[in-house]
Coordinates of C-alpha atoms and ligand atoms in Angstrom, one line a residue:
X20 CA 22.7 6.5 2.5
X21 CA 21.1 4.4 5.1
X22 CA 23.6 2.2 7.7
X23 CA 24.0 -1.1 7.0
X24 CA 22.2 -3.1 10.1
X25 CA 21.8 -6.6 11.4
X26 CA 18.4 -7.3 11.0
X27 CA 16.8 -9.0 14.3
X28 CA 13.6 -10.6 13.7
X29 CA 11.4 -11.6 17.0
X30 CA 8.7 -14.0 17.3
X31 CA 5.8 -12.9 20.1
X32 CA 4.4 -16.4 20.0
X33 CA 4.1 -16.9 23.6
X34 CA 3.7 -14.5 26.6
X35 CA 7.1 -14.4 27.6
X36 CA 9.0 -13.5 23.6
X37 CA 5.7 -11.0 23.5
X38 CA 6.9 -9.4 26.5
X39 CA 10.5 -9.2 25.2
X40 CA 9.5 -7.8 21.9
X41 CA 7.4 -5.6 23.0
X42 CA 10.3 -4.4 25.1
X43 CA 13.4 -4.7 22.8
X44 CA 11.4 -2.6 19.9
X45 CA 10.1 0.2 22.6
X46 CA 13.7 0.5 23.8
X47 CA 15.0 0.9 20.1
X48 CA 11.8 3.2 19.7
X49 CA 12.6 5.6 22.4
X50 CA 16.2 5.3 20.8
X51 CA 14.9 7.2 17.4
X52 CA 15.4 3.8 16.0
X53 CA 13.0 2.6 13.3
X54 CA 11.5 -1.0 13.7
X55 CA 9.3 -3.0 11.7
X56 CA 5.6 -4.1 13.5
X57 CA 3.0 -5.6 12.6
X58 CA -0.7 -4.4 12.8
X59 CA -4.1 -6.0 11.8
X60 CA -4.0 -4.2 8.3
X61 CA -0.3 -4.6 7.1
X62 CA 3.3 -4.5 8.9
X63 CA 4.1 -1.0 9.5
X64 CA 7.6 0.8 9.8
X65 CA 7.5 2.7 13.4
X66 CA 9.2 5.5 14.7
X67 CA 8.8 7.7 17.5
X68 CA 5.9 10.4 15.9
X69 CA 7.5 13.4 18.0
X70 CA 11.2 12.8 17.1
X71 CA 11.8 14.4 14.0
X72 CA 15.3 12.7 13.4
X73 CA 13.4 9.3 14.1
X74 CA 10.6 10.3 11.5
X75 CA 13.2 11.3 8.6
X76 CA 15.1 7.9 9.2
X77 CA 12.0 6.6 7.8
X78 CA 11.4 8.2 4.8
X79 CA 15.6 7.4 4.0
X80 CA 14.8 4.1 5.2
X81 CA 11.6 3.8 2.7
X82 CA 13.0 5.7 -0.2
X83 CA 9.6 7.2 0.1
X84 CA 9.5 11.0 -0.7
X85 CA 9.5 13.9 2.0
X86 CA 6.2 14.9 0.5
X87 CA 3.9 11.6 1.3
X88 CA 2.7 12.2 4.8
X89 CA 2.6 9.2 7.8
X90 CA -0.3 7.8 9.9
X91 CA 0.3 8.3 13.4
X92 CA -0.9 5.4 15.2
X93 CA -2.5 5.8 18.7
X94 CA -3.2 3.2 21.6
X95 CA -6.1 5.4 23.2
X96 CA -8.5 7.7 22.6
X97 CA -6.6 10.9 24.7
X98 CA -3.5 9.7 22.3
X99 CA -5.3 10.6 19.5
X100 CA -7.1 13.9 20.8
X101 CA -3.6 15.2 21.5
X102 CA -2.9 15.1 18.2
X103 CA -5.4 17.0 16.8
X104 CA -6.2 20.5 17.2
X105 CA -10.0 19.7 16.5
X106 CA -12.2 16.5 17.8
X107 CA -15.4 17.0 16.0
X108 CA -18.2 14.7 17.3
X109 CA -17.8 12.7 14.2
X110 CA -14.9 11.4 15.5
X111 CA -15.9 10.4 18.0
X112 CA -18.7 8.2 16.8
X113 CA -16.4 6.5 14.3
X114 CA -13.9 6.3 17.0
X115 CA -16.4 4.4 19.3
X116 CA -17.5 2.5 16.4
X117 CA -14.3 1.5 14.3
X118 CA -11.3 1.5 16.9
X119 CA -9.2 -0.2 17.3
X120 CA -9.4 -1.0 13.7
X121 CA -8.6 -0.2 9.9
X122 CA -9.7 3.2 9.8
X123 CA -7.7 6.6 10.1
X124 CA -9.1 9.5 10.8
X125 CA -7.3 12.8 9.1
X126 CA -8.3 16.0 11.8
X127 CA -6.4 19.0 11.9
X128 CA -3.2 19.0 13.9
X129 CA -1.7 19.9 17.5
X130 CA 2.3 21.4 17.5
X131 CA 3.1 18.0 19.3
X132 CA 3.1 16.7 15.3
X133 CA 6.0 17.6 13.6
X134 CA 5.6 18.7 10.6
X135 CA 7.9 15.7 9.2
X136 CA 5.4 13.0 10.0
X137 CA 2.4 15.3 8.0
X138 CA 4.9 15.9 4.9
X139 CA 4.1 20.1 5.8
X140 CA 0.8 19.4 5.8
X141 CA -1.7 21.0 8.5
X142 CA -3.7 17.8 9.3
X143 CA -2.9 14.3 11.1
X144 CA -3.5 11.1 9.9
X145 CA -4.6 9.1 13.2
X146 CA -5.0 5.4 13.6
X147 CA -5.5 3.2 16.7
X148 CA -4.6 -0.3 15.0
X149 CA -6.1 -3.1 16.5
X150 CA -3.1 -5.7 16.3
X151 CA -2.0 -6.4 20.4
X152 CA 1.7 -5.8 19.6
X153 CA 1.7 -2.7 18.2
X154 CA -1.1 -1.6 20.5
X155 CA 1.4 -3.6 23.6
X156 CA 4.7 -1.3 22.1
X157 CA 2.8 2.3 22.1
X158 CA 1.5 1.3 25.5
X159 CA 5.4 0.8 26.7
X160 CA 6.3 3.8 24.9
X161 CA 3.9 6.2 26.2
X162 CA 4.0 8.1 23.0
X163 CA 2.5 7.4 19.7
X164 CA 4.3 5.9 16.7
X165 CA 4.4 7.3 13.2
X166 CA 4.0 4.6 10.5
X167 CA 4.1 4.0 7.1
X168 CA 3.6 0.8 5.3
X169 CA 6.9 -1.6 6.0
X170 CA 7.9 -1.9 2.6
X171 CA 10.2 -0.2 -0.3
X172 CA 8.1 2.9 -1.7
X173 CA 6.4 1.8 -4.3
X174 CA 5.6 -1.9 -3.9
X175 CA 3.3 -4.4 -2.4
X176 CA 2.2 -3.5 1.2
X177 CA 3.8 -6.1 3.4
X178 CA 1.2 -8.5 5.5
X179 CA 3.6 -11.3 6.7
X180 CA 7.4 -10.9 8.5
X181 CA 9.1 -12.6 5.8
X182 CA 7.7 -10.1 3.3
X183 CA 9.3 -7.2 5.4
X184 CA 12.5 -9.0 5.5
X185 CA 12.6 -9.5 2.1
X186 CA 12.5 -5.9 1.5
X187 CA 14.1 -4.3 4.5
X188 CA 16.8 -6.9 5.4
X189 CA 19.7 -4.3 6.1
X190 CA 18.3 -1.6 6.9
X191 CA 16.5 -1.9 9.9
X192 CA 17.8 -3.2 13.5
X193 CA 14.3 -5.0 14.4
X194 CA 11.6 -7.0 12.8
X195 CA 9.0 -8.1 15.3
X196 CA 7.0 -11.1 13.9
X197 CA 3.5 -10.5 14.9
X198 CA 2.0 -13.7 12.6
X199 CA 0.0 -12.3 9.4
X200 CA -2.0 -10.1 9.0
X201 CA -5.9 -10.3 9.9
X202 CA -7.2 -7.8 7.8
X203 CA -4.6 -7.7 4.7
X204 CA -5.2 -4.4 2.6
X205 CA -4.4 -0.9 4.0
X206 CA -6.6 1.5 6.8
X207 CA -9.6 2.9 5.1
X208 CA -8.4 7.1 5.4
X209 CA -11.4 9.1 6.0
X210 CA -10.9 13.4 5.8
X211 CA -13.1 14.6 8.4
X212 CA -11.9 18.2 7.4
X213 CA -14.5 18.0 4.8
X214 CA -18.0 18.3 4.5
X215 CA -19.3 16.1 3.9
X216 CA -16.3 13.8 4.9
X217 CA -14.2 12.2 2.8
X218 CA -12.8 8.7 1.8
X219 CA -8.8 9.3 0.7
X220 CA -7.9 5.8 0.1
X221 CA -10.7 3.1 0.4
X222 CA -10.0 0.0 2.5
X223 CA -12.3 -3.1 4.2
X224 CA -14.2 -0.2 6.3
X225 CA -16.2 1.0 3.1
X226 CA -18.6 4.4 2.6
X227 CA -22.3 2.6 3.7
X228 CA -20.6 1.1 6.9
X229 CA -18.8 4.9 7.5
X230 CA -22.2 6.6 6.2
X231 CA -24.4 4.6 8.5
X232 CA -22.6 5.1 11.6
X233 CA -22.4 9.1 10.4
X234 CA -25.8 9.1 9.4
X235 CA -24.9 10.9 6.2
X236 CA -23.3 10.1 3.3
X237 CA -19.8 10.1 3.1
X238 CA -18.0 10.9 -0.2
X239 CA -16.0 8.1 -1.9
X240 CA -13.8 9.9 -4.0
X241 CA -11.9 13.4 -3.6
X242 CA -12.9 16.3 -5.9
X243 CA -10.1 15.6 -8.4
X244 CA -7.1 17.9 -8.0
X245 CA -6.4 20.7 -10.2
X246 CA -3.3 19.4 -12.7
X247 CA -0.5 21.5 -11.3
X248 CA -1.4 21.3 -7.3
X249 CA -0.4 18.7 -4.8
X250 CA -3.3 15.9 -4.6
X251 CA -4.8 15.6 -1.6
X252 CA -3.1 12.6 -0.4
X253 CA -0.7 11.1 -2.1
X254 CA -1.5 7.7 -1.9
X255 CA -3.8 8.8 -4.5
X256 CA -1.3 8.0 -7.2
X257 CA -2.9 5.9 -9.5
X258 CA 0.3 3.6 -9.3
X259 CA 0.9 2.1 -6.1
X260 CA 0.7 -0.5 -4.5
X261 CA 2.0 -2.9 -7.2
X262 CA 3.6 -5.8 -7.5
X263 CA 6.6 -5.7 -10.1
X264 CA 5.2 -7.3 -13.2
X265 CA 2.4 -5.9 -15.2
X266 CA -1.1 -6.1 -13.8
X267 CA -4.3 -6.6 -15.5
X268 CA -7.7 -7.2 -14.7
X269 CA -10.0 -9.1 -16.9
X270 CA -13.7 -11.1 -16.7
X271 CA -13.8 -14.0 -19.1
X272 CA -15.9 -17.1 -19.3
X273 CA -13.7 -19.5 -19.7
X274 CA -10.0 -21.0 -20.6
X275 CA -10.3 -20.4 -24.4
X276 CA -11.7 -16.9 -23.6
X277 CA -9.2 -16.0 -21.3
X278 CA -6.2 -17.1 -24.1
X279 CA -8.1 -15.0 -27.0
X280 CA -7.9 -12.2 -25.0
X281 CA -4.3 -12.4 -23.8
X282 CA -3.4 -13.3 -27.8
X283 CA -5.7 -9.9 -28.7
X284 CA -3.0 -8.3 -26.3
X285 CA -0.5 -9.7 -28.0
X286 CA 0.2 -11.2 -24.4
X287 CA 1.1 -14.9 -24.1
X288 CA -0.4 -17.3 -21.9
X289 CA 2.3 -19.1 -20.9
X290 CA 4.0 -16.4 -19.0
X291 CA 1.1 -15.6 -16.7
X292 CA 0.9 -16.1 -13.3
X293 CA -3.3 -16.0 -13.1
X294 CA -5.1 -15.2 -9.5
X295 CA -8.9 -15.7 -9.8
X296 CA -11.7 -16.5 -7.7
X297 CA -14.4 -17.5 -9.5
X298 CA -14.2 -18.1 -12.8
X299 CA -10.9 -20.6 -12.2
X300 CA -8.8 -21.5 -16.0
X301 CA -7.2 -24.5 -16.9
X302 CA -3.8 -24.4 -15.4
X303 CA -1.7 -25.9 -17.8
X304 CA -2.1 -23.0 -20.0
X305 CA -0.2 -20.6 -17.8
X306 CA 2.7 -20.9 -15.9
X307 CA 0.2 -21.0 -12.3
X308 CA -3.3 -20.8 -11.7
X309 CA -4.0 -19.3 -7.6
X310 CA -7.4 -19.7 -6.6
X311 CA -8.2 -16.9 -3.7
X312 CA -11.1 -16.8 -1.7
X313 CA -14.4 -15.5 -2.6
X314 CA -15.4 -14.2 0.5
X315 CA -14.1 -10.0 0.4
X316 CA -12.2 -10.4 4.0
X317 CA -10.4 -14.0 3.3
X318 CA -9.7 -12.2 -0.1
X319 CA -8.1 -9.2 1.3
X320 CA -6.3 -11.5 3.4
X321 CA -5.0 -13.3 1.0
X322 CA -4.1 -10.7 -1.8
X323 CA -0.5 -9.4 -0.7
X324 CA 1.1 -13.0 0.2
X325 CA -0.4 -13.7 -4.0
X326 CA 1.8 -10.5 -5.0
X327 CA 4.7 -11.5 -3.1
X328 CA 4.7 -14.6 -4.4
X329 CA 4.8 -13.3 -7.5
X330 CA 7.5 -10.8 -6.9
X331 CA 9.4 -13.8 -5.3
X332 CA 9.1 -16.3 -9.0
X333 CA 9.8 -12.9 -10.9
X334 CA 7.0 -13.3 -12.6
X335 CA 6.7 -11.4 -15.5
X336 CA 2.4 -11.3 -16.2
X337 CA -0.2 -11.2 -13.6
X338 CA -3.7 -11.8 -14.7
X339 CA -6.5 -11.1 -11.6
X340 CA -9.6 -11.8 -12.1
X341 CA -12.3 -8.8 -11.5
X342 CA -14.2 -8.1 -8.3
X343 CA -17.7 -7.8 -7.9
X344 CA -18.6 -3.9 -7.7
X345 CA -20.1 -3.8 -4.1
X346 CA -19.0 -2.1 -1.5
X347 CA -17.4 -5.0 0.4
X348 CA -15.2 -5.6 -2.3
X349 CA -14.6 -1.2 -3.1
X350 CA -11.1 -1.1 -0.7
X351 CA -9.7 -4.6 -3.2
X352 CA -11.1 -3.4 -6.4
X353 CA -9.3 0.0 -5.5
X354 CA -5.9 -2.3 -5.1
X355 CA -6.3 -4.5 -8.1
X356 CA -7.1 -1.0 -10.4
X357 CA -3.9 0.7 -8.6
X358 CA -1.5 -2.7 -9.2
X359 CA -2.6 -1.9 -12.9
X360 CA -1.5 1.5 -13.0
X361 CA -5.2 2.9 -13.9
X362 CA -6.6 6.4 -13.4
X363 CA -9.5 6.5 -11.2
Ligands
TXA420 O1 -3.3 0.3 7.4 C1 -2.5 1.2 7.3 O2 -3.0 2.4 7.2 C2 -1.0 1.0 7.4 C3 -0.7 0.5 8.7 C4 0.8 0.4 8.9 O3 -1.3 1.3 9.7 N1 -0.3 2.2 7.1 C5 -0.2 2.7 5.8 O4 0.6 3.8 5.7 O5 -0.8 2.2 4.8 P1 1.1 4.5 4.4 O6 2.0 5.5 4.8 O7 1.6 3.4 3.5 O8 -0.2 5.2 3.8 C6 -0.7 6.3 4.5 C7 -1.8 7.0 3.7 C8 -1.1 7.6 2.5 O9 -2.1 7.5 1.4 C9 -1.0 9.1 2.9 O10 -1.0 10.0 1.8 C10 -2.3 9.3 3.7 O11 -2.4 8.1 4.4 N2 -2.1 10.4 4.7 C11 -1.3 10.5 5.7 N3 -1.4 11.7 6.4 C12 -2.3 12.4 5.7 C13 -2.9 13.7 5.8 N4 -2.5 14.5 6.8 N5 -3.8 14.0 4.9 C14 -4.2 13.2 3.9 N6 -3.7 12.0 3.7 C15 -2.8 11.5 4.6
MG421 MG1 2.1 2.3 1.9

């Protein structure tokens, strides 16, 4: 059982409440407290990475299982080589070019990471986000934080305070309200154990960007994993990520077309909640029509406050509207074919 809390939530809107945020969650930090902060991809749930008590109040505090290892999120670049036992020359080219910013880099690990935050495993995740608070609260610390995704395991990633508080409201001391999220979708995790490296879980930093920088290819998909062994990272589960009604992800042409197909489903129109971008239906034939952006990062942006919303009206269809299959769009399409519960 987790301990009932009062949940605080500060604002960082000018320099004197940043200051005071940034202090209040490293004092809880250093505590082994677990506090809710926002970065540039989504909000994540913080604890000190070298406290083993702090770590496990995170899983409790998730109901995520002991087995789905953390990110460890850095504020320099000595952070992150003390966390890993190996800093190939790799990393540091994608370190130069990509940090601070949505990409994690998965090295083999130092004794400094207990082997709570890497669920047993013998490799970190490390990240060095590029949101000023959480970058602000390491920085206070002087040790890096160990963070998973601020919401309930199993749902939609949160990208605004209010989403955090709808799900954690209880059972954390500290929310600190860093305004939403730039970036909107999840870190890109990149294996650099591998040759050639890796993608894990795809994100707005896609392969060519990752290749070019490498100058060699990088694979986009792990070799699958034998039935019966552990996947490689289990954020690889084909359902994740969702929001609570059934997804589904469908091209049509128009309103008529998009009502066919529901009916062929034996789906009905009226009960769902439809989030497109191009191709935008008639909105009296379902109970809301959301027009998102057709631009990949204003999409990505976007996406999560749509699922929330969702979650919020309890609606019981969502109908998105498919992604063009380029590379920009790879880290979305990845999210949208999760939130359906497909197989990759
Ligand atoms: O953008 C993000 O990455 C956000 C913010 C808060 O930084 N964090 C996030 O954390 O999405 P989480 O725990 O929800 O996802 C971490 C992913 C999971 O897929 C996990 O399996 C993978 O990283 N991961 C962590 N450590 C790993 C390791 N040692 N080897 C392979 N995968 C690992
Ligand atoms: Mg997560």
């Amino acid at each position: 059982m987790t301990d009932r809390h009062r949940t605080e939530i500060l604002s960082a809107d000018s320099p004197e409440s940043f200051r005071q945020a940034v202090e209040a969650a490293a004092a809880r930090l250093r505590a082994g407290e677990v506090v809710a902060l926002p970065t540039e991809t989504v909000y994540g749930l913080a604890a000190h990475a070298f406290n083993p008590a702090a770590v496990r109040r995170v899983y409790e505090v998730k109901g995520r299982p002991l087995s789905n290892p953390l990110i460890v999120h850095v504020a320099s670049l000595d952070m992150a080589r003390n966390c890993a036992r190996v800093w190939p020359p790799e990393a540091d080219l994608l370190a130069r070019a990509f940090w601070p910013g949505p990409l994690t880099l998965v090295l083999p690990k130092t004794d400094l990471v207990p082997p709570e935050v890497t669920a047993g495993l013998d490799t970190v995740a490390l990240r060095w986000p590029a949101h000023p608070l959480i970058q602000a609260v390491i920085r206070a610390c002087g040790f890096p934080l160990a963070a998973p995704s601020a919401n309930l395991a199993n749902r939609v990633s949160p990208t605004e305070a209010a989403h955090v508080h709808a799900q954690l409201e209880g059972r954390i001391p500290l929310i600190v309200d860093g305004g939403p999220c730039t970036v909107g979708i999840e870190s890109t995790v990149l294996d650099l154990t591998t040759s050639p490296p890796c993608i894990l879980r795809p994100g707005m930093i896609h392969a060519e960007a990752l290749a070019a920088v490498l100058g060699r290819p990088v694979r986009s998909e792990p070799a699958k994993a034998p039935a019966e062994t552990a996947r490689p990272s289990p954020g690889l589960f084909p359902k994740h990520y969702a929001p609570a009604a059934p997804v589904l992800v469908l091209n049509w042409k128009d309103t008529p077309d998009l009502c066919r197909q529901l009916s062929a489903r034996g789906l009905d129109p009226v009960h769902a909640h439809v989030l497109s971008h191009t191709c935008v239906p008639d909105p009296a034939a379902f109970t809301e029509v959301r027009v998102l952006p057709r631009e990949p990062e204003a999409y990505a942006r976007a996406l999560y406050a749509c699922w929330h919303r969702c979650d919020r009206l309890g609606a019981r269809l969502i109908i998105m509207e498919a992604v063009p299959d380029e590379p920009a769009w790879a880290g979305i399409a990845d999210r949208l074919r999760r939130a359906q519960g497909e197989a990759h």
